[in-house]
Amino acid sequence: MITRVVASATSWQRVPFSAGDSILYVRVFDTEQFGCLKIGLIPQQMEDKWFIYYEEPHLYFHRSWTGQPVYRLALRTTQNGAEVCQAL
């Protein structure tokens, strides 16, 4: 069994997300998918281009090399997982 470290804002050097433009993105995640999203992604090698972490209710996407913020999703918990309620 592989144990993964849950990513947090302090897991990688990053530029904080301050503002963004709204984009149309509609998606529903089941419970298992939502669980994976909440774990996030901490880059392990140069080929890993993303740093991703979840701080309720937001899922943040940063470029790993520069730490620049790219996307932020607001997720609403549902009975069967979660759904995107805002995408920037």
Backbone as CSV, one residue per row, in Angstrom:
resi,resn,N_x,N_y,N_z,CA_x,CA_y,CA_z,C_x,C_y,C_z
1,MET,0.842,-1.188,0.000,0.000,0.000,0.000,0.881,1.243,0.000
2,ILE,0.596,2.152,-0.888,1.350,3.397,-0.998,0.682,4.453,-0.142
3,THR,1.469,5.086,0.719,0.959,6.170,1.546,1.384,7.481,0.911
4,ARG,0.433,8.362,0.677,0.736,9.655,0.071,0.604,10.745,1.109
5,VAL,1.495,11.702,1.028,1.448,12.869,1.899,0.406,13.828,1.343
6,VAL,-0.452,14.321,2.188,-1.467,15.281,1.767,-0.800,16.644,1.570
7,ALA,-0.990,17.219,0.403,-0.411,18.522,0.081,-1.136,19.627,0.830
8,SER,-0.365,20.633,1.235,-0.942,21.831,1.852,-0.249,23.046,1.256
9,ALA,-0.722,24.215,1.597,-0.155,25.456,1.062,1.329,25.586,1.387
10,THR,1.766,24.976,2.460,3.178,25.098,2.873,4.050,23.960,2.346
11,SER,3.490,23.074,1.527,4.248,21.932,1.014,5.209,22.299,-0.108
12,TRP,5.043,23.463,-0.698,5.849,23.850,-1.858,5.899,25.368,-1.916
13,GLN,6.975,25.897,-2.460,7.073,27.352,-2.618,6.076,27.793,-3.682
14,ARG,5.289,28.823,-3.348,4.235,29.257,-4.256,3.955,30.734,-4.078
15,VAL,3.331,31.310,-5.090,2.821,32.674,-5.036,1.347,32.548,-4.673
16,PRO,0.886,33.248,-3.639,-0.527,33.134,-3.246,-1.472,33.550,-4.369
17,PHE,-2.606,32.903,-4.421,-3.649,33.227,-5.392,-4.367,34.475,-4.900
18,SER,-4.439,35.506,-5.730,-5.069,36.748,-5.275,-6.380,37.036,-6.009
19,ALA,-6.421,36.843,-7.301,-7.624,37.124,-8.083,-7.531,36.353,-9.387
20,GLY,-8.637,36.278,-10.088,-8.617,35.578,-11.366,-9.854,35.888,-12.172
21,ASP,-9.821,35.437,-13.391,-10.965,35.601,-14.293,-11.817,34.343,-14.230
22,SER,-13.106,34.534,-14.183,-14.033,33.418,-14.128,-13.991,32.641,-15.441
23,ILE,-13.967,31.315,-15.344,-14.022,30.473,-16.535,-15.191,29.506,-16.379
24,LEU,-15.746,29.095,-17.497,-16.856,28.153,-17.471,-16.287,26.748,-17.317
25,TYR,-16.528,26.130,-16.191,-16.089,24.761,-15.936,-17.107,24.118,-15.016
26,VAL,-17.799,23.134,-15.523,-18.813,22.423,-14.760,-18.342,20.991,-14.602
27,ARG,-18.276,20.518,-13.367,-17.798,19.157,-13.121,-18.320,18.663,-11.788
28,VAL,-18.655,17.386,-11.762,-19.068,16.709,-10.536,-18.067,15.593,-10.282
29,PHE,-17.627,15.461,-9.039,-16.678,14.424,-8.650,-17.354,13.479,-7.663
30,ASP,-17.171,12.175,-7.860,-17.733,11.236,-6.899,-16.859,11.242,-5.636
31,THR,-17.266,10.501,-4.631,-16.574,10.515,-3.342,-15.114,10.110,-3.479
32,GLU,-14.829,9.085,-4.268,-13.445,8.624,-4.452,-12.599,9.681,-5.165
33,GLN,-13.141,10.273,-6.213,-12.421,11.327,-6.942,-12.156,12.529,-6.041
34,PHE,-13.156,12.924,-5.273,-13.000,14.061,-4.366,-11.918,13.768,-3.328
35,GLY,-11.879,12.546,-2.838,-10.833,12.157,-1.899,-9.448,12.304,-2.503
36,CYS,-9.282,11.928,-3.758,-7.996,12.085,-4.449,-7.650,13.559,-4.626
37,LEU,-8.633,14.375,-4.975,-8.385,15.808,-5.137,-7.900,16.432,-3.835
38,LYS,-8.470,16.017,-2.722,-8.099,16.584,-1.423,-6.676,16.203,-1.021
39,ILE,-6.144,15.123,-1.558,-4.748,14.755,-1.294,-3.815,15.724,-2.001
40,GLY,-4.181,16.141,-3.213,-3.371,17.093,-3.968,-2.187,16.427,-4.645
41,LEU,-1.204,17.252,-5.022,-0.012,16.755,-5.709,1.184,17.618,-5.320
42,ILE,2.179,16.988,-4.729,3.440,17.660,-4.429,4.448,17.151,-5.449
43,PRO,5.073,18.024,-6.230,6.012,17.580,-7.261,7.160,16.759,-6.656
44,GLN,7.521,15.681,-7.340,8.602,14.817,-6.890,9.816,14.864,-7.819
45,GLN,9.597,15.305,-9.077,10.671,15.371,-10.054,10.399,16.510,-11.032
46,MET,11.380,16.840,-11.849,11.265,17.975,-12.765,10.082,17.837,-13.728
47,GLU,9.720,16.616,-14.082,8.619,16.400,-15.015,7.255,16.710,-14.406
48,ASP,7.188,16.781,-13.094,5.932,17.121,-12.419,5.737,18.630,-12.510
49,LYS,4.857,19.043,-13.370,4.715,20.467,-13.671,3.734,21.209,-12.763
50,TRP,3.026,20.480,-11.902,1.996,21.095,-11.083,2.197,20.855,-9.602
51,PHE,1.821,21.848,-8.822,1.663,21.727,-7.375,0.188,21.996,-7.116
52,ILE,-0.510,21.036,-6.524,-1.953,21.135,-6.318,-2.265,20.837,-4.862
53,TYR,-3.079,21.680,-4.240,-3.468,21.424,-2.852,-4.892,21.913,-2.622
54,TYR,-5.507,21.364,-1.582,-6.894,21.683,-1.253,-6.953,22.324,0.120
55,GLU,-7.604,23.476,0.185,-7.954,24.145,1.442,-9.417,24.494,1.310
56,GLU,-10.233,23.808,2.060,-11.683,23.941,1.928,-12.116,25.398,1.871
57,PRO,-12.865,25.785,0.867,-13.497,24.992,-0.172,-12.746,25.015,-1.503
58,HIS,-11.481,25.456,-1.513,-10.774,25.672,-2.775,-9.723,24.611,-3.079
59,LEU,-9.626,24.293,-4.378,-8.560,23.454,-4.909,-7.681,24.377,-5.745
60,TYR,-6.403,24.469,-5.374,-5.468,25.397,-6.016,-4.509,24.643,-6.935
61,PHE,-4.226,25.255,-8.086,-3.276,24.711,-9.052,-2.184,25.755,-9.286
62,HIS,-0.937,25.382,-8.995,0.210,26.264,-9.214,1.211,25.565,-10.118
63,ARG,1.917,26.323,-10.922,3.025,25.752,-11.697,4.140,25.425,-10.713
64,SER,4.707,24.248,-10.850,5.687,23.803,-9.859,7.009,24.568,-9.940
65,TRP,7.454,24.912,-11.116,8.759,25.560,-11.247,8.752,26.988,-10.733
66,THR,7.673,27.719,-11.006,7.628,29.137,-10.656,6.771,29.419,-9.424
67,GLY,5.886,28.490,-9.077,4.956,28.719,-7.977,3.795,29.625,-8.346
68,GLN,3.728,30.031,-9.604,2.673,30.950,-10.043,1.302,30.273,-9.982
69,PRO,0.292,30.981,-9.471,-1.056,30.427,-9.445,-1.658,30.422,-10.853
70,VAL,-2.369,29.348,-11.178,-2.971,29.244,-12.503,-4.490,29.089,-12.407
71,TYR,-4.954,28.145,-11.598,-6.386,27.893,-11.461,-6.763,27.794,-9.989
72,ARG,-8.017,28.133,-9.712,-8.591,27.902,-8.388,-10.042,27.473,-8.585
73,LEU,-10.378,26.315,-8.035,-11.745,25.815,-8.103,-12.366,25.885,-6.720
74,ALA,-13.589,26.381,-6.647,-14.361,26.314,-5.408,-15.231,25.067,-5.534
75,LEU,-15.135,24.187,-4.534,-15.882,22.934,-4.557,-16.932,22.929,-3.460
76,ARG,-18.102,22.483,-3.820,-19.202,22.353,-2.865,-19.379,20.869,-2.589
77,THR,-19.312,20.489,-1.325,-19.498,19.098,-0.946,-20.948,18.701,-1.180
78,THR,-21.138,17.531,-1.770,-22.468,16.987,-2.013,-22.590,15.642,-1.300
79,GLN,-23.756,15.065,-1.346,-23.987,13.769,-0.718,-23.131,12.680,-1.357
80,ASN,-22.824,12.846,-2.656,-22.074,11.828,-3.393,-20.655,12.246,-3.751
81,GLY,-20.138,13.334,-3.176,-18.790,13.798,-3.496,-18.701,15.307,-3.447
82,ALA,-18.469,15.907,-4.628,-18.342,17.370,-4.689,-18.624,17.836,-6.103
83,GLU,-18.934,19.140,-6.215,-19.156,19.750,-7.525,-18.477,21.101,-7.554
84,VAL,-18.051,21.483,-8.749,-17.428,22.795,-8.932,-18.517,23.849,-8.907
85,CYS,-18.350,24.853,-8.049,-19.324,25.945,-8.019,-18.701,27.257,-8.502
86,GLN,-17.366,27.295,-8.667,-16.698,28.466,-9.234,-15.335,28.036,-9.756
87,ALA,-14.959,28.566,-10.894,-13.642,28.283,-11.468,-13.014,29.605,-11.890
88,LEU,-11.801,29.833,-11.434,-11.035,31.034,-11.811,-9.731,30.593,-12.455
